Coordinates of C-alpha atoms in Angstrom, one line a residue:
X1 CA 0.0 0.4 0.0
X2 CA 1.8 3.2 -1.0
X3 CA 2.6 5.5 1.7
X4 CA 0.9 8.9 1.8
X5 CA 2.6 12.0 0.3
X6 CA 2.3 13.8 3.6
X7 CA 4.9 11.4 5.7
X8 CA 8.6 11.8 4.9
X9 CA 11.6 10.5 6.8
X10 CA 13.1 13.7 6.7
X11 CA 10.7 15.3 8.4
X12 CA 10.3 12.5 11.3
X13 CA 14.2 13.3 12.1
X14 CA 15.1 16.5 11.4
X15 CA 13.7 18.3 14.5
X16 CA 15.1 15.7 16.4
X17 CA 18.6 16.1 15.0
X18 CA 18.9 20.0 15.7
X19 CA 17.6 19.4 19.4
X20 CA 20.4 17.0 19.8
X21 CA 22.8 20.1 18.4
X22 CA 22.0 22.8 20.4
X23 CA 22.4 20.3 23.9
X24 CA 25.8 19.5 22.9
X25 CA 26.5 22.5 21.8
X26 CA 25.4 24.4 25.3
X27 CA 27.3 21.5 27.7
X28 CA 30.6 21.6 25.3
X29 CA 30.6 25.4 24.8
X30 CA 31.0 26.4 28.5
X31 CA 33.6 23.9 29.0
X32 CA 35.8 24.9 25.8
X33 CA 35.6 28.5 26.8
X34 CA 37.4 27.8 30.2
X35 CA 39.9 26.0 28.9
X36 CA 41.0 28.0 26.4
X37 CA 40.7 31.0 28.3
X38 CA 43.0 29.3 31.6
X39 CA 45.3 28.9 28.9
X40 CA 45.5 32.2 27.1
X41 CA 44.9 34.6 30.1
X42 CA 48.7 34.7 31.0
X43 CA 50.6 33.3 27.8
X44 CA 54.1 32.5 28.6
X45 CA 53.4 31.8 32.4
X46 CA 54.3 28.3 33.5
X47 CA 51.4 26.7 35.1
X48 CA 51.7 26.2 38.9
X49 CA 49.2 24.2 41.5
X50 CA 48.7 26.2 44.6
X51 CA 46.9 24.8 47.7
X52 CA 44.9 26.9 49.6
X53 CA 44.2 25.6 53.7
X54 CA 40.7 27.5 54.9
X55 CA 41.2 27.0 58.7
X56 CA 38.5 28.1 61.4
X57 CA 39.5 30.1 64.0
X58 CA 38.4 28.5 67.0
X59 CA 38.6 31.6 69.7
X60 CA 35.7 33.4 70.2
X61 CA 35.2 36.9 67.8
X62 CA 36.0 39.9 69.9
X63 CA 32.7 41.7 70.6
X64 CA 32.8 45.1 69.1
X65 CA 32.3 46.5 72.4
X66 CA 36.0 44.8 73.9
X67 CA 37.8 46.2 71.0
X68 CA 36.3 50.1 70.8
X69 CA 37.8 52.1 73.5
X70 CA 35.1 53.5 75.9
X71 CA 34.3 57.1 75.5
X72 CA 36.1 59.4 78.3
X73 CA 33.8 61.3 80.5
X74 CA 34.6 65.0 80.9
X75 CA 36.3 65.0 84.3
X76 CA 34.8 66.1 87.5
X77 CA 36.2 67.6 90.5
X78 CA 36.7 65.7 93.3
X79 CA 34.8 66.5 96.4
X80 CA 37.3 67.5 99.1
X81 CA 38.3 65.4 101.7
X82 CA 37.6 66.3 105.1
X83 CA 40.3 64.9 107.2
X84 CA 38.8 66.0 110.4
X85 CA 36.3 63.1 109.8
X86 CA 39.0 60.4 109.8
X87 CA 38.7 59.4 113.0
X88 CA 40.6 55.7 114.0
X89 CA 38.2 52.9 115.0
X90 CA 38.4 51.8 118.7
X91 CA 40.7 48.7 117.4
X92 CA 42.6 50.5 115.6
X93 CA 46.5 50.4 115.8
X94 CA 49.1 52.8 117.1
X95 CA 50.6 53.3 113.8
X96 CA 47.2 54.1 111.9
X97 CA 46.1 56.2 114.7
X98 CA 49.7 57.8 114.6
X99 CA 49.1 58.4 110.6
X100 CA 45.7 60.0 110.9
X101 CA 46.5 62.2 113.5
X102 CA 49.6 63.9 111.3
X103 CA 47.2 64.0 108.7
X104 CA 44.8 66.1 110.5
X105 CA 47.6 67.6 112.1
X106 CA 47.7 71.6 111.0
X107 CA 51.1 72.1 109.4
X108 CA 53.8 74.2 111.1
X109 CA 54.6 77.6 110.3
X110 CA 57.7 78.1 108.3
X111 CA 60.8 79.5 110.4
X112 CA 61.2 83.2 109.6
X113 CA 64.1 84.0 107.7
X114 CA 66.6 85.3 110.3
X115 CA 65.4 83.7 113.2
X116 CA 68.3 82.8 115.9
X117 CA 68.2 78.9 116.3
X118 CA 66.0 77.9 119.4
X119 CA 64.1 81.7 119.5
X120 CA 60.6 81.6 119.7
X121 CA 59.0 81.1 116.2
X122 CA 62.0 79.0 114.7
X123 CA 61.0 75.5 114.0
X124 CA 62.3 72.7 116.6
X125 CA 63.3 69.5 115.9
X126 CA 61.6 66.7 116.7
X127 CA 62.8 64.7 119.4
X128 CA 63.4 61.2 119.3
X129 CA 60.8 58.3 120.7
X130 CA 61.1 58.8 124.5
X131 CA 62.9 62.3 124.9
X132 CA 61.1 65.3 125.7
X133 CA 62.0 69.0 126.3
X134 CA 62.9 70.0 130.2
X135 CA 63.3 74.0 131.3
X136 CA 64.3 75.6 134.8
X137 CA 64.6 79.3 134.6
X138 CA 64.8 79.5 131.0
X139 CA 67.2 76.7 131.1
X140 CA 66.4 74.3 128.7
X141 CA 68.0 70.3 128.3
X142 CA 66.7 67.3 126.5
X143 CA 66.4 63.5 127.1
X144 CA 64.4 61.2 129.0
X145 CA 66.0 61.0 132.7
X146 CA 66.4 64.0 134.5
X147 CA 67.8 64.8 138.1
X148 CA 67.1 68.1 140.2
X149 CA 69.9 68.7 142.7
X150 CA 68.7 72.3 144.3
X151 CA 70.5 73.6 146.9
X152 CA 68.4 74.4 150.6
X153 CA 71.1 75.6 152.6
X154 CA 70.7 78.8 154.7
X155 CA 71.2 81.1 152.3
X156 CA 68.6 80.4 149.8
X157 CA 65.6 81.0 152.4
X158 CA 62.6 82.9 151.3
X159 CA 62.1 84.2 148.3
X160 CA 65.2 82.6 146.7
X161 CA 63.8 78.7 147.8
X162 CA 60.2 79.4 147.0
X163 CA 60.8 80.4 143.4
X164 CA 63.4 77.6 142.6
X165 CA 60.7 75.1 144.1
X166 CA 58.0 76.5 142.1
X167 CA 60.1 76.2 138.6
X168 CA 60.8 72.8 139.4
X169 CA 57.3 71.4 139.7
X170 CA 56.5 73.5 137.0
X171 CA 59.3 71.2 134.7
X172 CA 58.1 68.2 135.8
X173 CA 55.0 68.9 133.7
X174 CA 56.9 68.1 130.7
X175 CA 57.5 64.3 131.7
X176 CA 55.0 61.8 130.7
X177 CA 55.2 57.8 131.6
X178 CA 58.1 56.7 129.6
X179 CA 60.1 59.1 130.9
X180 CA 62.1 59.2 134.6
X181 CA 63.4 61.6 137.0
X182 CA 64.4 62.4 140.3
X183 CA 64.8 65.0 143.2
X184 CA 67.4 65.8 145.5
X185 CA 67.7 68.4 147.9
X186 CA 70.9 69.6 149.6
X187 CA 72.6 71.3 152.3
X188 CA 75.2 69.3 154.8
X189 CA 73.4 66.7 153.5
X190 CA 71.1 64.8 150.8
X191 CA 67.1 64.7 151.1
X192 CA 66.3 62.4 148.3
X193 CA 62.8 62.2 146.6
X194 CA 62.5 58.2 147.6
X195 CA 59.7 56.3 146.3
X196 CA 62.4 52.9 146.4
X197 CA 62.4 52.2 150.0
X198 CA 65.9 53.7 150.0
X199 CA 67.6 51.9 147.0
X200 CA 67.7 55.1 145.2
X201 CA 65.8 54.6 142.1
X202 CA 64.3 57.2 140.0
X203 CA 60.9 57.4 139.6
X204 CA 58.4 57.2 136.1
X205 CA 56.9 60.7 135.2
X206 CA 53.4 59.4 135.7
X207 CA 50.6 61.9 137.1
X208 CA 50.4 60.1 140.4
X209 CA 54.6 60.3 141.1
X210 CA 54.3 63.9 139.8
X211 CA 51.8 65.0 142.7
X212 CA 53.7 62.8 145.1
X213 CA 56.7 65.0 144.0
X214 CA 55.1 68.4 144.3
X215 CA 53.9 67.6 147.8
X216 CA 57.9 66.2 149.0
X217 CA 58.9 69.5 147.1
X218 CA 56.3 71.6 149.4
X219 CA 57.8 70.0 152.4
X220 CA 61.2 71.3 152.1
X221 CA 63.0 74.2 154.0
X222 CA 66.2 75.9 153.9
X223 CA 68.5 75.7 156.7
X224 CA 72.3 74.2 157.3
X225 CA 75.3 74.7 155.1
X226 CA 76.2 73.9 152.2
X227 CA 78.0 70.7 150.6
X228 CA 78.0 70.2 146.8
X229 CA 80.1 67.4 146.3
X230 CA 78.0 64.4 147.8
X231 CA 74.8 65.7 146.0
X232 CA 76.1 65.8 142.7
X233 CA 77.7 62.3 143.0
X234 CA 74.4 60.9 144.2
X235 CA 72.8 62.7 141.1
X236 CA 75.2 61.2 138.5
X237 CA 75.2 57.3 140.4
X238 CA 71.6 57.5 139.0
X239 CA 73.0 58.0 135.3
X240 CA 70.9 60.6 134.1
X241 CA 71.1 62.0 130.6
X242 CA 71.0 65.7 132.3
X243 CA 71.2 67.1 135.9
X244 CA 69.7 70.8 136.6
X245 CA 72.0 72.0 139.4
X246 CA 70.7 75.3 141.6
X247 CA 73.4 76.5 143.9
X248 CA 74.8 79.9 144.6
X249 CA 78.7 80.9 144.0
X250 CA 79.9 81.3 147.1
X251 CA 82.5 78.5 149.0
X252 CA 83.8 77.5 145.6
X253 CA 83.7 73.8 144.7
X254 CA 87.4 73.1 144.1
X255 CA 89.6 71.8 140.8
X256 CA 89.8 68.3 142.8
X257 CA 86.2 68.4 142.9
X258 CA 85.4 69.3 140.0
X259 CA 87.7 66.9 138.3
X260 CA 85.9 64.0 140.6
X261 CA 82.4 65.5 138.9
X262 CA 83.6 65.4 135.2
X263 CA 84.9 62.3 135.3
X264 CA 81.7 60.7 136.7
X265 CA 79.4 62.6 134.3
X266 CA 80.5 60.7 131.6
X267 CA 77.6 61.4 128.8
X268 CA 75.7 63.3 131.2
X269 CA 75.1 67.1 130.9
X270 CA 75.0 69.5 134.1
X271 CA 73.0 72.6 133.4
X272 CA 73.8 75.2 136.6
X273 CA 71.8 77.4 137.8
X274 CA 73.7 80.3 139.7
X275 CA 71.4 82.2 142.3
X276 CA 73.0 85.6 143.2
X277 CA 72.3 89.1 144.6
X278 CA 72.3 91.7 141.5
X279 CA 74.7 91.9 138.8
X280 CA 76.8 89.1 138.2
X281 CA 80.6 89.9 138.6
X282 CA 82.7 87.4 137.9
X283 CA 83.6 86.6 134.1
X284 CA 84.2 82.7 134.9
X285 CA 83.4 80.8 138.1
X286 CA 83.2 77.1 138.7
X287 CA 79.4 77.0 137.9
X288 CA 80.0 78.3 134.2
X289 CA 83.0 75.7 134.2
X290 CA 81.2 72.6 135.3
X291 CA 78.5 73.1 132.8
X292 CA 81.3 74.2 129.7
X293 CA 82.9 71.0 130.6
X294 CA 79.9 68.5 130.2
X295 CA 78.1 70.3 127.4
X296 CA 75.8 71.7 129.6
X297 CA 74.1 75.0 130.0
X298 CA 74.6 78.3 132.7
X299 CA 72.3 81.1 133.8
X300 CA 72.6 83.5 136.3
X301 CA 69.3 84.6 138.3
X302 CA 69.3 87.6 139.8
X303 CA 67.3 86.8 143.2
X304 CA 66.6 90.5 144.2
X305 CA 64.4 90.5 140.7
X306 CA 62.3 87.3 141.7
X307 CA 58.9 87.4 143.1
X308 CA 58.5 91.0 141.5

C-alpha cells in the first residue's frame, strides 16, 4: 500500500537532530571556553599548582564593645576630703592612729627668715621617741632621764627657795609616763625624793608620781650649810641624761672636786643655775666651768628680781 505523500523520513528526523545539536553545544561550549581561557589569560606563564587551606578559628570573635575604647567622660572635680572626719576606730593600731594624727594636724608655720636658732617662732627639731624637753629658769635640757639637785642651805631661805621650788614643779609637767626623774635637795646632807624604799632609784613621770613629788618639794625648808659634792655624786650615780644643778657661787668647789664630777658625768650634761644678788660680777666661776666641761648650759638668776 503506497505511503501517504504527507509522511516523509526527513520530516521525522529533522527536528530531533537539531535538538541534539543544541543540547551538545550548550554543554560543550562553556567547557571549551573555560579551558581555552585558562591557557590564554597569561601567555608564557608556567602553570603552577597552589593549595589553599581554610582554617576555622576556634577562638571566639571579639565583641565590638570589647575592641573599641570607651568614651572618656568629662573629668569632674573630686569632692574635698574631710581629714577631720578620719577618726580611727577603737581597734585601730597605734601606727594607724599616729598616721591619722599626722594627717589631721595643722601644718607647722615656716621658720621666719633671720630667726635665731632656738628662739620663739623658729622651727624646733622633733625629738626621738622617749625624749622630751625640760626647762628650769629658761635653761633647757633634752632627754628621758632627769635629776634635779637644788641647794636648800640657809642662803636660799625665803623667796629664792620658793622660786626654785615653783620652777622645779612646773618643769615636771613636761614629763610623761615613759620619762624618769629624781629630786635631790642638799645642804650639809642630801634629802631625796624616794619611792623605792631607800634604793635610790628614779621615778617614772606618771601623774601620781608628779603629784607625790610636788608634795615632797612643798615640805622642803632652808637651813644648814652647803656641801655640793655629795649631792652631785649621788645625782650622777643615777645615770641621768641631764642634771639641773641650782646653787649660789659662794664657797666655790675646788679644782679637785670639779675633776671628780667631770669624770663621773660621762655623757650626762650638767646645767648650772647660779643664784646671786645683783648683776653677775665674775667673768668665770666654777658653775660656768662645770657646765662647759659637761656640755650643759649656764644661767644666772638675780634673786632681787624674783617675785616681782
